[in-house]
């Protein structure tokens, strides 16, 4: 197998397995247990764990330190990095810092706008955008060079990924935009939460027509509803989210004490259906503040146990 | 043009309350067009301030003048003969005019009467919107003539981000997504295939990041 990095996630893809990732959001405080406890809940059911980077623009324990905590548990972290808060010096520096702890996965994002968070009066940086961060990380790894052109001693060896939202507008460039990310060097893609399965399957169809599913590993994003209220909130309030009315109704029609189970059931059904979608190479399960349910979802969806030795 | 907006009168009162002879100095250029600091606004502000201080029982000498420009020595020098009649000046020019006037009159306190907002256009009377951040290295040729630096909330070079919804930006439902506009424009020009060209890492050294900038043209210097 021709691997470019020591990443376990890359190994799982290369061995032809359906990969599974999930994520842990760091706390708004300095207690490392807030991360390590979540990681403990999901560690036997996933191949790698995303650590979000000041998600929703709320100031939190940093992604890099959190990644180090779970790396020290013997787990496989995915360092999320947004371009909102750091310039090119800081981002390259943090990539070296992560590499010094043998963190082998990176996910490049632009990040939620700071107006949604606790520092709405702050500056945003966006010295690079997410595609340029992908290019930067690939250049650092593949050419062993900084953006400025100098050689890097012991370059980072990171498997480089990006996010994609098949549901954002304008639709006509959703696939060209993925093509751009692939051209920039994205080796895997984690999608936005998928609720509108037909629309996602249409997107995948268009992705396959361009052969992009052969050039990058697409992981379908899955989020279980915790309640009918959450479904309604996400449908109405979260930008770039596509939740069919029928799904909101299904949650609303379920008695309150059974809504959690129904939410899990919907997630499992989605995974089972999308496993059949050609070009889907894995699942990224975003159970926000509900990490304890990840094992149940993975087991019921037939994605457990994880390959012990992917290579 | 440079678009400015009036400062609240309370803020101006606070700035000048300890002065007695005050000149309100307007500018006949951009701030006149955006109705923040031209002759008309000078009159309105001067009257309002006189009224305010009279009501406080404190009569102040508040006078009015509007220069052609406050960003050119030729015009700023026009108040040379009268400058010593005042112990403070409120400039309704943009930040450039305020500073340039101050540079010419080192002993005269000068206060801004407007907030300088952005480089923009008049969509219609009473609505001005941003178009340019003077980044010093124009990329409009590559983006269908629509600027992501000034019009995208994340100034991303390869957009749109996931927050584009029905042509609007996630931060404000009234704000057009710049990248939707770019895509639409490339499409109407029959150049949508150009969307897939990756925009390279931008050189921000010509922007604010490179420190205060200057344009020096020896060919036109006399």
Short mmCIF file of C-alpha atoms in Angstrom, two decimals, chain A residues 144-285:
data_model
loop_
_atom_site.label_atom_id
_atom_site.label_comp_id
_atom_site.label_asym_id
_atom_site.label_seq_id
_atom_site.Cartn_x
_atom_site.Cartn_y
_atom_site.Cartn_z
CA UNK A 144 8.97 20.06 2.61
CA UNK A 145 8.77 23.80 2.14
CA UNK A 146 7.21 26.69 3.99
CA UNK A 147 4.93 29.10 2.10
CA UNK A 148 7.89 31.47 2.06
CA UNK A 149 9.91 28.85 0.18
CA UNK A 150 12.40 27.79 2.87
CA UNK A 151 13.03 24.13 3.60
CA UNK A 152 11.36 22.53 6.62
CA UNK A 153 13.42 20.23 8.82
CA UNK A 154 11.24 17.18 9.52
CA UNK A 155 8.18 18.31 7.51
CA UNK A 156 4.71 17.53 8.91
CA UNK A 157 3.22 14.26 7.66
CA UNK A 158 -0.46 15.03 7.68
CA UNK A 159 -3.38 13.51 5.87
CA UNK A 160 -5.16 16.63 4.65
CA UNK A 161 -8.92 16.98 4.48
CA UNK A 162 -11.63 19.54 4.01
CA UNK A 163 -15.33 20.00 4.53
CA UNK A 164 -18.00 20.18 1.86
CA UNK A 165 -21.58 21.28 2.07
CA UNK A 166 -23.65 19.66 -0.70
CA UNK A 167 -26.65 21.73 0.39
CA UNK A 168 -25.30 25.26 0.40
CA UNK A 169 -26.07 27.69 -2.40
CA UNK A 170 -25.50 28.19 -5.24
CA UNK A 171 -26.04 24.52 -6.14
CA UNK A 172 -24.50 24.79 -9.60
CA UNK A 173 -21.05 25.26 -8.09
CA UNK A 174 -21.31 22.69 -5.27
CA UNK A 175 -19.52 20.07 -7.36
CA UNK A 176 -17.06 22.52 -9.00
CA UNK A 177 -16.25 23.74 -5.50
CA UNK A 178 -15.46 20.20 -4.41
CA UNK A 179 -13.32 19.87 -7.54
CA UNK A 180 -11.41 22.96 -6.43
CA UNK A 181 -10.79 21.51 -2.99
CA UNK A 182 -9.59 18.27 -4.55
CA UNK A 183 -7.32 20.23 -6.90
CA UNK A 184 -5.99 22.14 -3.89
CA UNK A 185 -5.06 18.80 -2.35
CA UNK A 186 -7.91 17.59 -0.13
CA UNK A 187 -7.41 13.85 0.36
CA UNK A 188 -10.60 13.30 2.29
CA UNK A 189 -13.84 15.23 2.66
CA UNK A 190 -16.25 15.36 5.57
CA UNK A 191 -19.64 16.64 4.49
CA UNK A 192 -22.13 18.83 6.28
CA UNK A 193 -24.87 16.92 8.17
CA UNK A 194 -26.99 15.05 5.65
CA UNK A 195 -30.74 14.93 6.17
CA UNK A 196 -31.95 15.39 2.60
CA UNK A 197 -30.71 12.04 1.30
CA UNK A 198 -32.09 12.51 -2.23
CA UNK A 199 -30.26 15.78 -2.66
CA UNK A 200 -27.05 14.25 -1.29
CA UNK A 201 -27.38 11.30 -3.67
CA UNK A 202 -27.86 13.72 -6.57
CA UNK A 203 -24.71 15.54 -5.48
CA UNK A 204 -22.81 12.26 -5.29
CA UNK A 205 -24.07 11.39 -8.76
CA UNK A 206 -22.65 14.65 -10.06
CA UNK A 207 -19.44 14.04 -8.08
CA UNK A 208 -19.05 10.61 -9.71
CA UNK A 209 -19.64 12.08 -13.17
CA UNK A 210 -16.53 14.16 -12.63
CA UNK A 211 -14.66 11.23 -11.11
CA UNK A 212 -14.01 13.17 -7.94
CA UNK A 213 -14.95 10.18 -5.73
CA UNK A 214 -11.82 8.46 -7.05
CA UNK A 215 -9.59 11.39 -6.16
CA UNK A 216 -10.72 12.04 -2.62
CA UNK A 217 -12.35 9.97 0.11
CA UNK A 218 -15.83 11.31 0.79
CA UNK A 219 -17.23 10.82 4.28
CA UNK A 220 -20.94 11.43 4.73
CA UNK A 221 -21.81 13.64 7.71
CA UNK A 222 -24.44 12.24 10.07
CA UNK A 223 -26.06 14.00 13.01
CA UNK A 224 -28.76 12.35 15.16
CA UNK A 225 -31.65 14.53 16.30
CA UNK A 226 -31.94 14.62 20.06
CA UNK A 227 -35.47 16.02 19.93
CA UNK A 228 -38.13 17.43 17.62
CA UNK A 229 -37.12 20.86 18.90
CA UNK A 230 -33.58 20.35 17.66
CA UNK A 231 -34.84 19.27 14.23
CA UNK A 232 -37.01 22.37 13.99
CA UNK A 233 -34.23 24.64 15.21
CA UNK A 234 -31.70 23.24 12.74
CA UNK A 235 -34.20 23.44 9.87
CA UNK A 236 -35.03 27.06 10.56
CA UNK A 237 -32.01 28.62 12.16
CA UNK A 238 -28.81 26.90 11.05
CA UNK A 239 -27.49 28.34 7.77
CA UNK A 240 -26.65 25.90 5.00
CA UNK A 241 -28.75 23.10 6.52
CA UNK A 242 -31.29 21.19 4.41
CA UNK A 243 -33.83 19.29 6.51
CA UNK A 244 -36.88 17.96 4.68
CA UNK A 245 -40.25 18.81 6.25
CA UNK A 246 -41.14 15.12 6.37
CA UNK A 247 -38.22 14.49 8.71
CA UNK A 248 -39.18 17.33 11.04
CA UNK A 249 -42.74 15.95 11.03
CA UNK A 250 -41.53 12.45 11.79
CA UNK A 251 -39.72 13.78 14.86
CA UNK A 252 -42.67 15.99 15.89
CA UNK A 253 -45.13 13.13 15.52
CA UNK A 254 -43.07 10.99 17.88
CA UNK A 255 -44.01 11.16 21.59
CA UNK A 256 -41.47 13.19 23.56
CA UNK A 257 -40.10 10.22 25.52
CA UNK A 258 -39.39 8.34 22.30
CA UNK A 259 -37.87 11.20 20.30
CA UNK A 260 -34.27 10.39 21.22
CA UNK A 261 -34.70 6.82 20.03
CA UNK A 262 -36.34 8.06 16.83
CA UNK A 263 -33.46 10.46 16.20
CA UNK A 264 -30.96 7.61 16.56
CA UNK A 265 -33.09 5.45 14.29
CA UNK A 266 -33.11 8.11 11.57
CA UNK A 267 -29.31 8.39 11.79
CA UNK A 268 -28.89 4.63 11.48
CA UNK A 269 -31.29 4.45 8.51
CA UNK A 270 -29.37 7.24 6.81
CA UNK A 271 -26.05 5.44 7.23
CA UNK A 272 -27.48 2.17 5.97
CA UNK A 273 -28.89 3.85 2.88
CA UNK A 274 -25.76 5.90 2.16
CA UNK A 275 -23.49 2.87 2.55
CA UNK A 276 -25.02 1.83 -0.76
CA UNK A 277 -24.24 5.17 -2.38
CA UNK A 278 -21.31 4.65 -4.69
CA UNK A 279 -18.34 6.82 -3.76
CA UNK A 280 -19.20 7.20 -0.06
CA UNK A 281 -16.09 5.88 1.68
CA UNK A 282 -16.92 6.63 5.26
CA UNK A 283 -19.11 8.36 7.82
CA UNK A 284 -18.45 11.31 10.04
CA UNK A 285 -20.79 11.23 13.01
#
